[in-house]
Amino acid sequence: MAIAPANTELLELYEQMLLIRVFETEAERQYKAARIGGYCHLSSGQEATCVGVVHAMHEDDLLVTGYRSHGFALARGTSPEAVMAELFGKRDGCAHGRGGSMHLLDTERGYYGGWGIVGGQLPLATGLALALVRQGKRNAVVCELGDGAVNMGAWHESLNLAALWKLPVVFLVVNNKYGMGTAVDRASAEPDLYKRAGSYRMHGEAVDGDDLQAVIEASGRLLERAREERAPAVLEALTYRYRGHSVADAGLAYRTKEEIAQRQEKDPLLRVAGMLRDAGVSTDDLRAIDERVEQRVQECVEFSEKSPEPDVDALAWAMHAQGSDEQFARMRPGSAFGEVDLVFEGGLGK
């Protein structure tokens, strides 16, 4: 059947959410097959938050996230091929295979990276907001962080400066109930995390992070306020992660299967699919999206397998600022002791 124009946007958002879910499932599979190294943190269950917030952003707004970043990169428009290739550590990855899962990057789309140090992205996002102000730009910054990061010193320092200098930044706290394996109410004396904004005379509010439309409304309103009034804010998105903290965590030592199943009854994908059916979208239309997304993700894996490995000689590429070549010449590509070539045991390359 023909799809009404009013439902076209919701269908596109549903497809983005589904892409994130299927991508994350495949990423876990590839990690367990030893094709992905390092750490790998999945956002399965948090799709409405990822897609809703990014949908509310303007094209020239900036995004900085923590290390659970796959969903945000995909929602921002980074191709799934580039994200998967980055997880594989390949040259065609969005960070040229240099960052991996926790350090995705796509500056062409205003995405200034996933950051592996808990809370490490907060001062950077605050600095980006200050730069926008000094450049006279009317853009905003979204700084995503997990519930565990609100107890870091960088949280307090960044919110204090953002409020003091009136910086256009929205601090998005993705509260998925657990910081690693510790429940929020066991780690935070004030478990309603948005209320902490009041310590800095900053606006704060919570939103159902599994309600796509509510997330779009709340984040859109706070971003517009940041752009127009240079008013920072804290938005706490209440959601849930279905998988463990990382792929190495089964996620069952600190919560029960019954708890997970209960949360899955309010799955954000099922909620949006229900809205689409209520609007007259057929099961066949939704099935076609499922098949298209599954095919796309499989193509991502094939693309990543064929992508070349990064050049070892480029190991120190972009590590230092432009103009500092002479100062750091002795450190490229080997070390500070004058080596010209990188030599690996077994003759793996230079």
Short mmCIF file of C-alpha atoms in Angstrom, two decimals:
data_model
loop_
_atom_site.label_atom_id
_atom_site.label_comp_id
_atom_site.label_asym_id
_atom_site.label_seq_id
_atom_site.Cartn_x
_atom_site.Cartn_y
_atom_site.Cartn_z
CA MET A 1 0.00 0.00 0.00
CA ALA A 2 1.03 3.60 -0.47
CA ILE A 3 2.53 5.28 2.59
CA ALA A 4 1.07 8.64 3.59
CA PRO A 5 3.57 11.53 3.43
CA ALA A 6 2.93 12.27 7.12
CA ASN A 7 4.36 8.87 8.03
CA THR A 8 7.43 9.07 5.81
CA GLU A 9 9.62 10.77 8.43
CA LEU A 10 8.60 8.34 11.15
CA LEU A 11 9.38 5.44 8.83
CA GLU A 12 12.85 6.88 8.20
CA LEU A 13 13.46 7.23 11.93
CA TYR A 14 12.23 3.69 12.51
CA GLU A 15 14.68 2.45 9.89
CA GLN A 16 17.52 4.33 11.61
CA MET A 17 16.60 2.73 14.93
CA LEU A 18 16.38 -0.70 13.35
CA LEU A 19 19.74 -0.20 11.65
CA ILE A 20 21.34 0.52 15.02
CA ARG A 21 19.75 -2.58 16.59
CA VAL A 22 20.77 -4.93 13.78
CA PHE A 23 24.22 -3.34 13.51
CA GLU A 24 24.87 -3.84 17.22
CA THR A 25 23.74 -7.46 17.07
CA GLU A 26 26.13 -8.08 14.20
CA ALA A 27 28.94 -6.19 15.95
CA GLU A 28 28.62 -8.54 18.92
CA ARG A 29 28.74 -11.52 16.58
CA GLN A 30 31.86 -10.20 14.83
CA TYR A 31 33.52 -9.41 18.16
CA LYS A 32 32.99 -12.96 19.36
CA ALA A 33 34.43 -14.17 16.05
CA ALA A 34 37.60 -12.19 16.90
CA ARG A 35 37.24 -9.81 13.93
CA ILE A 36 36.82 -6.84 16.26
CA GLY A 37 39.46 -6.15 18.87
CA GLY A 38 39.69 -3.96 21.93
CA TYR A 39 36.52 -2.98 23.76
CA CYS A 40 33.04 -2.95 22.28
CA HIS A 41 30.05 -1.30 23.99
CA LEU A 42 26.61 -1.80 22.45
CA SER A 43 23.59 0.51 22.60
CA SER A 44 20.89 -2.13 21.97
CA GLY A 45 17.73 -0.83 23.65
CA GLN A 46 18.81 2.81 23.57
CA GLU A 47 17.90 3.50 19.93
CA ALA A 48 15.13 6.04 20.59
CA THR A 49 17.52 8.20 22.57
CA CYS A 50 20.24 8.07 19.92
CA VAL A 51 17.94 8.75 16.97
CA GLY A 52 15.66 11.22 18.74
CA VAL A 53 18.40 13.53 19.99
CA VAL A 54 20.34 13.53 16.73
CA HIS A 55 17.14 14.14 14.75
CA ALA A 56 16.59 17.31 16.78
CA MET A 57 20.06 18.63 15.98
CA HIS A 58 20.73 21.06 13.16
CA GLU A 59 23.23 20.14 10.48
CA ASP A 60 25.79 22.61 11.85
CA ASP A 61 25.38 21.58 15.50
CA LEU A 62 28.21 19.58 17.07
CA LEU A 63 28.14 16.21 18.79
CA VAL A 64 30.53 14.66 21.31
CA THR A 65 29.88 11.31 22.99
CA GLY A 66 31.30 8.77 25.38
CA TYR A 67 32.45 5.35 24.31
CA ARG A 68 29.01 3.75 23.73
CA SER A 69 28.99 5.54 20.42
CA HIS A 70 27.93 3.30 17.52
CA GLY A 71 24.28 4.36 17.66
CA PHE A 72 25.07 8.07 17.71
CA ALA A 73 27.47 7.81 14.78
CA LEU A 74 24.91 5.94 12.69
CA ALA A 75 22.13 8.34 13.64
CA ARG A 76 24.32 11.30 12.70
CA GLY A 77 24.72 9.87 9.21
CA THR A 78 28.09 8.15 9.31
CA SER A 79 27.74 5.23 6.94
CA PRO A 80 27.42 1.79 8.54
CA GLU A 81 30.25 0.63 6.28
CA ALA A 82 32.57 3.27 7.77
CA VAL A 83 31.52 2.41 11.32
CA MET A 84 31.90 -1.35 10.87
CA ALA A 85 35.25 -0.92 9.11
CA GLU A 86 36.41 1.17 12.06
CA LEU A 87 35.41 -1.61 14.45
CA PHE A 88 37.45 -3.97 12.28
CA GLY A 89 40.41 -1.55 12.52
CA LYS A 90 40.49 -1.05 8.75
CA ARG A 91 41.67 1.88 6.66
CA ASP A 92 38.18 2.66 5.35
CA GLY A 93 36.88 3.15 8.87
CA CYS A 94 35.56 6.57 9.89
CA ALA A 95 38.75 7.11 11.91
CA HIS A 96 40.89 5.24 9.35
CA GLY A 97 41.15 2.23 11.64
CA ARG A 98 42.97 4.21 14.32
CA GLY A 99 40.22 4.53 16.88
CA GLY A 100 38.09 1.42 17.01
CA SER A 101 34.77 1.06 18.79
CA MET A 102 35.27 3.67 21.50
CA HIS A 103 36.76 6.37 19.31
CA LEU A 104 34.50 6.82 16.31
CA LEU A 105 34.87 10.15 14.54
CA ASP A 106 33.20 12.04 11.68
CA THR A 107 34.05 15.74 11.76
CA GLU A 108 32.44 16.31 8.36
CA ARG A 109 29.11 15.68 10.09
CA GLY A 110 30.02 17.62 13.21
CA TYR A 111 30.72 14.48 15.22
CA TYR A 112 33.83 15.14 17.27
CA GLY A 113 34.27 11.68 18.58
CA GLY A 114 33.52 9.00 21.03
CA TRP A 115 35.84 9.23 24.04
CA GLY A 116 37.06 6.27 26.04
CA ILE A 117 37.92 8.07 29.30
CA VAL A 118 34.83 8.36 31.49
CA GLY A 119 33.93 12.05 31.60
CA GLY A 120 36.81 12.96 29.29
CA GLN A 121 34.45 14.32 26.64
CA LEU A 122 32.83 16.87 28.97
CA PRO A 123 35.61 19.51 28.97
CA LEU A 124 36.03 19.04 25.21
CA ALA A 125 32.35 19.65 24.55
CA THR A 126 32.43 22.70 26.82
CA GLY A 127 35.42 23.99 24.88
CA LEU A 128 33.63 23.44 21.58
CA ALA A 129 30.68 25.45 22.89
CA LEU A 130 33.04 28.25 23.95
CA ALA A 131 34.60 28.21 20.48
CA LEU A 132 31.16 28.61 18.88
CA VAL A 133 30.50 31.65 21.06
CA ARG A 134 33.84 33.26 20.27
CA GLN A 135 33.31 32.64 16.56
CA GLY A 136 29.90 34.25 16.72
CA LYS A 137 28.12 31.10 15.52
CA ARG A 138 24.57 30.27 16.55
CA ASN A 139 25.03 26.53 16.84
CA ALA A 140 24.74 24.19 19.80
CA VAL A 141 26.72 21.25 21.17
CA VAL A 142 25.28 17.96 22.35
CA CYS A 143 27.53 16.28 24.92
CA GLU A 144 26.44 12.70 25.57
CA LEU A 145 27.56 10.87 28.69
CA GLY A 146 26.50 7.88 30.74
CA ASP A 147 25.05 7.92 34.23
CA GLY A 148 28.42 6.86 35.66
CA ALA A 149 30.13 10.01 34.42
CA VAL A 150 28.08 12.38 36.60
CA ASN A 151 30.27 11.51 39.57
CA MET A 152 33.50 12.54 37.85
CA GLY A 153 35.23 15.82 38.52
CA ALA A 154 35.01 16.78 34.86
CA TRP A 155 31.21 16.83 35.16
CA HIS A 156 31.27 19.48 37.88
CA GLU A 157 33.98 21.57 36.22
CA SER A 158 32.27 21.52 32.84
CA LEU A 159 28.78 22.34 34.10
CA ASN A 160 30.16 25.14 36.25
CA LEU A 161 31.92 26.81 33.33
CA ALA A 162 29.03 26.21 30.93
CA ALA A 163 26.66 27.96 33.33
CA LEU A 164 29.12 30.71 34.27
CA TRP A 165 29.95 31.58 30.66
CA LYS A 166 26.47 30.84 29.27
CA LEU A 167 27.60 28.30 26.71
CA PRO A 168 25.28 26.66 24.13
CA VAL A 169 25.64 23.06 25.23
CA VAL A 170 23.10 20.39 26.18
CA PHE A 171 24.53 17.71 28.45
CA LEU A 172 22.68 14.51 27.54
CA VAL A 173 22.87 12.00 30.38
CA VAL A 174 21.92 8.58 29.02
CA ASN A 175 20.75 6.87 32.18
CA ASN A 176 20.52 3.16 31.35
CA LYS A 177 20.25 2.28 35.04
CA TYR A 178 23.75 0.86 35.47
CA GLY A 179 27.25 2.28 35.50
CA MET A 180 29.09 -0.88 34.46
CA GLY A 181 27.54 -3.25 37.03
CA THR A 182 26.51 -0.72 39.67
CA ALA A 183 22.92 0.53 39.85
CA VAL A 184 22.52 4.30 39.76
CA ASP A 185 20.93 4.52 43.20
CA ARG A 186 23.94 2.70 44.68
CA ALA A 187 26.41 5.15 43.14
CA SER A 188 24.62 8.51 43.28
CA ALA A 189 23.28 10.13 46.42
CA GLU A 190 20.84 11.98 44.14
CA PRO A 191 19.63 9.32 41.67
CA ASP A 192 17.46 11.82 39.77
CA LEU A 193 20.49 12.95 37.83
CA TYR A 194 18.88 15.90 36.05
CA LYS A 195 18.37 17.61 39.41
CA ARG A 196 22.11 18.13 39.68
CA ALA A 197 21.81 20.90 37.11
CA GLY A 198 20.26 23.04 39.85
CA SER A 199 23.63 23.22 41.62
CA TYR A 200 24.78 25.42 38.75
CA ARG A 201 21.50 27.32 38.29
CA MET A 202 21.12 25.40 35.07
CA HIS A 203 17.91 23.99 33.65
CA GLY A 204 17.52 20.21 33.97
CA GLU A 205 14.79 17.75 33.09
CA ALA A 206 14.21 14.05 32.51
CA VAL A 207 12.57 12.38 29.54
CA ASP A 208 11.49 8.85 28.72
CA GLY A 209 14.45 7.86 26.57
CA ASP A 210 12.49 5.02 24.98
CA ASP A 211 9.78 7.39 23.68
CA LEU A 212 11.06 8.65 20.34
CA GLN A 213 8.69 11.58 20.04
CA ALA A 214 9.26 12.71 23.62
CA VAL A 215 13.03 12.64 23.08
CA ILE A 216 12.74 14.69 19.88
CA GLU A 217 10.53 17.27 21.58
CA ALA A 218 12.65 17.70 24.70
CA SER A 219 16.03 17.75 22.97
CA GLY A 220 14.76 20.01 20.20
CA ARG A 221 13.44 22.52 22.72
CA LEU A 222 16.63 22.56 24.79
CA LEU A 223 18.86 22.81 21.72
CA GLU A 224 16.87 25.74 20.38
CA ARG A 225 17.14 27.42 23.77
CA ALA A 226 20.90 26.85 23.72
CA ARG A 227 21.22 28.38 20.24
CA GLU A 228 18.99 31.38 20.83
CA GLU A 229 19.68 32.19 24.48
CA ARG A 230 23.09 30.59 25.05
CA ALA A 231 21.45 28.62 27.84
CA PRO A 232 23.07 25.30 28.78
CA ALA A 233 20.93 22.45 30.08
CA VAL A 234 20.97 18.89 31.35
CA LEU A 235 18.66 16.36 29.69
CA GLU A 236 18.45 12.97 31.41
CA ALA A 237 17.20 10.26 29.06
CA LEU A 238 15.86 7.31 31.04
CA THR A 239 16.47 4.16 29.03
CA TYR A 240 17.91 0.65 29.35
CA ARG A 241 20.63 -1.40 27.71
CA TYR A 242 19.72 -4.95 26.84
CA ARG A 243 23.27 -6.21 26.58
CA GLY A 244 26.01 -6.08 29.19
CA HIS A 245 28.22 -3.09 29.84
CA SER A 246 30.52 -4.37 27.11
CA VAL A 247 30.53 -7.46 24.93
CA ALA A 248 32.75 -9.09 27.55
CA ASP A 249 30.00 -8.66 30.16
CA ALA A 250 27.04 -11.06 30.14
CA GLY A 251 25.07 -8.47 32.11
CA LEU A 252 23.52 -11.03 34.46
CA ALA A 253 25.71 -10.81 37.56
CA TYR A 254 23.98 -7.63 38.74
CA ARG A 255 20.48 -7.97 37.23
CA THR A 256 18.05 -10.77 36.46
CA LYS A 257 16.74 -12.13 33.19
CA GLU A 258 13.27 -11.22 34.45
CA GLU A 259 14.28 -7.58 34.80
CA ILE A 260 15.62 -7.49 31.24
CA ALA A 261 12.51 -9.19 29.86
CA GLN A 262 10.27 -6.73 31.68
CA ARG A 263 12.10 -3.80 30.12
CA GLN A 264 11.96 -5.39 26.67
CA GLU A 265 8.17 -5.30 26.86
CA LYS A 266 8.52 -1.54 26.29
CA ASP A 267 11.08 -1.91 23.51
CA PRO A 268 11.47 1.43 21.68
CA LEU A 269 11.41 -0.31 18.30
CA LEU A 270 8.13 -2.05 19.08
CA ARG A 271 6.65 1.25 20.25
CA VAL A 272 7.47 3.00 16.99
CA ALA A 273 6.35 0.01 14.92
CA GLY A 274 3.04 0.13 16.79
CA MET A 275 2.64 3.81 15.98
CA LEU A 276 3.28 3.09 12.32
CA ARG A 277 0.72 0.28 12.25
CA ASP A 278 -1.82 2.55 13.93
CA ALA A 279 -1.15 5.08 11.15
CA GLY A 280 -1.91 2.50 8.50
CA VAL A 281 1.55 1.21 7.62
CA SER A 282 1.30 -2.47 6.68
CA THR A 283 3.23 -5.39 8.08
CA ASP A 284 4.64 -5.95 4.59
CA ASP A 285 6.05 -2.41 4.56
CA LEU A 286 7.75 -2.97 7.90
CA ARG A 287 9.05 -6.37 6.79
CA ALA A 288 10.58 -4.73 3.72
CA ILE A 289 12.49 -2.36 6.00
CA ASP A 290 13.68 -5.30 8.09
CA GLU A 291 15.00 -7.08 5.03
CA ARG A 292 16.69 -3.95 3.67
CA VAL A 293 18.45 -3.27 6.97
CA GLU A 294 19.60 -6.88 7.37
CA GLN A 295 21.05 -6.81 3.86
CA ARG A 296 22.80 -3.49 4.48
CA VAL A 297 24.47 -4.73 7.65
CA GLN A 298 25.70 -7.87 5.93
CA GLU A 299 27.15 -5.70 3.17
CA CYS A 300 28.93 -3.68 5.88
CA VAL A 301 30.66 -6.81 7.11
CA GLU A 302 31.71 -7.80 3.59
CA PHE A 303 32.98 -4.28 2.97
CA SER A 304 34.99 -4.31 6.19
CA GLU A 305 36.53 -7.70 5.48
CA LYS A 306 37.80 -6.44 2.12
CA SER A 307 38.99 -3.06 3.40
CA PRO A 308 42.81 -2.81 3.61
CA GLU A 309 44.75 -2.66 6.83
CA PRO A 310 46.12 0.77 7.80
CA ASP A 311 49.68 1.49 6.73
CA VAL A 312 52.03 0.88 9.62
CA ASP A 313 54.20 3.76 8.40
CA ALA A 314 51.27 6.06 9.14
CA LEU A 315 51.14 5.05 12.79
CA ALA A 316 52.04 8.53 14.04
CA TRP A 317 50.00 10.36 11.38
CA ALA A 318 47.96 13.27 12.78
CA MET A 319 49.33 12.78 16.26
CA HIS A 320 50.79 16.27 16.37
CA ALA A 321 49.58 19.71 15.32
CA GLN A 322 50.39 21.15 11.93
CA GLY A 323 53.62 23.11 11.98
CA SER A 324 55.27 20.87 14.55
CA ASP A 325 56.90 18.51 12.06
CA GLU A 326 60.47 19.48 12.91
CA GLN A 327 59.90 19.13 16.62
CA PHE A 328 58.46 15.63 16.35
CA ALA A 329 60.36 14.35 13.31
CA ARG A 330 62.49 12.03 15.44
CA MET A 331 59.33 10.34 16.72
CA ARG A 332 57.96 9.37 13.29
CA PRO A 333 57.31 6.63 12.47
CA GLY A 334 59.28 4.79 15.13
CA SER A 335 60.39 6.23 18.43
CA ALA A 336 62.41 8.90 20.13
CA PHE A 337 65.64 7.02 19.60
CA GLY A 338 66.19 7.70 15.95
CA GLU A 339 64.68 4.66 14.27
CA VAL A 340 63.48 5.39 10.77
CA ASP A 341 61.38 2.28 10.22
CA LEU A 342 58.99 0.35 12.40
CA VAL A 343 60.16 -3.26 12.35
CA PHE A 344 58.04 -6.06 13.77
CA GLU A 345 59.29 -9.48 14.78
CA GLY A 346 58.55 -11.90 11.98
CA GLY A 347 58.79 -9.25 9.27
CA LEU A 348 55.17 -8.09 9.44
CA GLY A 349 56.03 -4.74 7.94
CA LYS A 350 57.72 -1.42 8.37
#
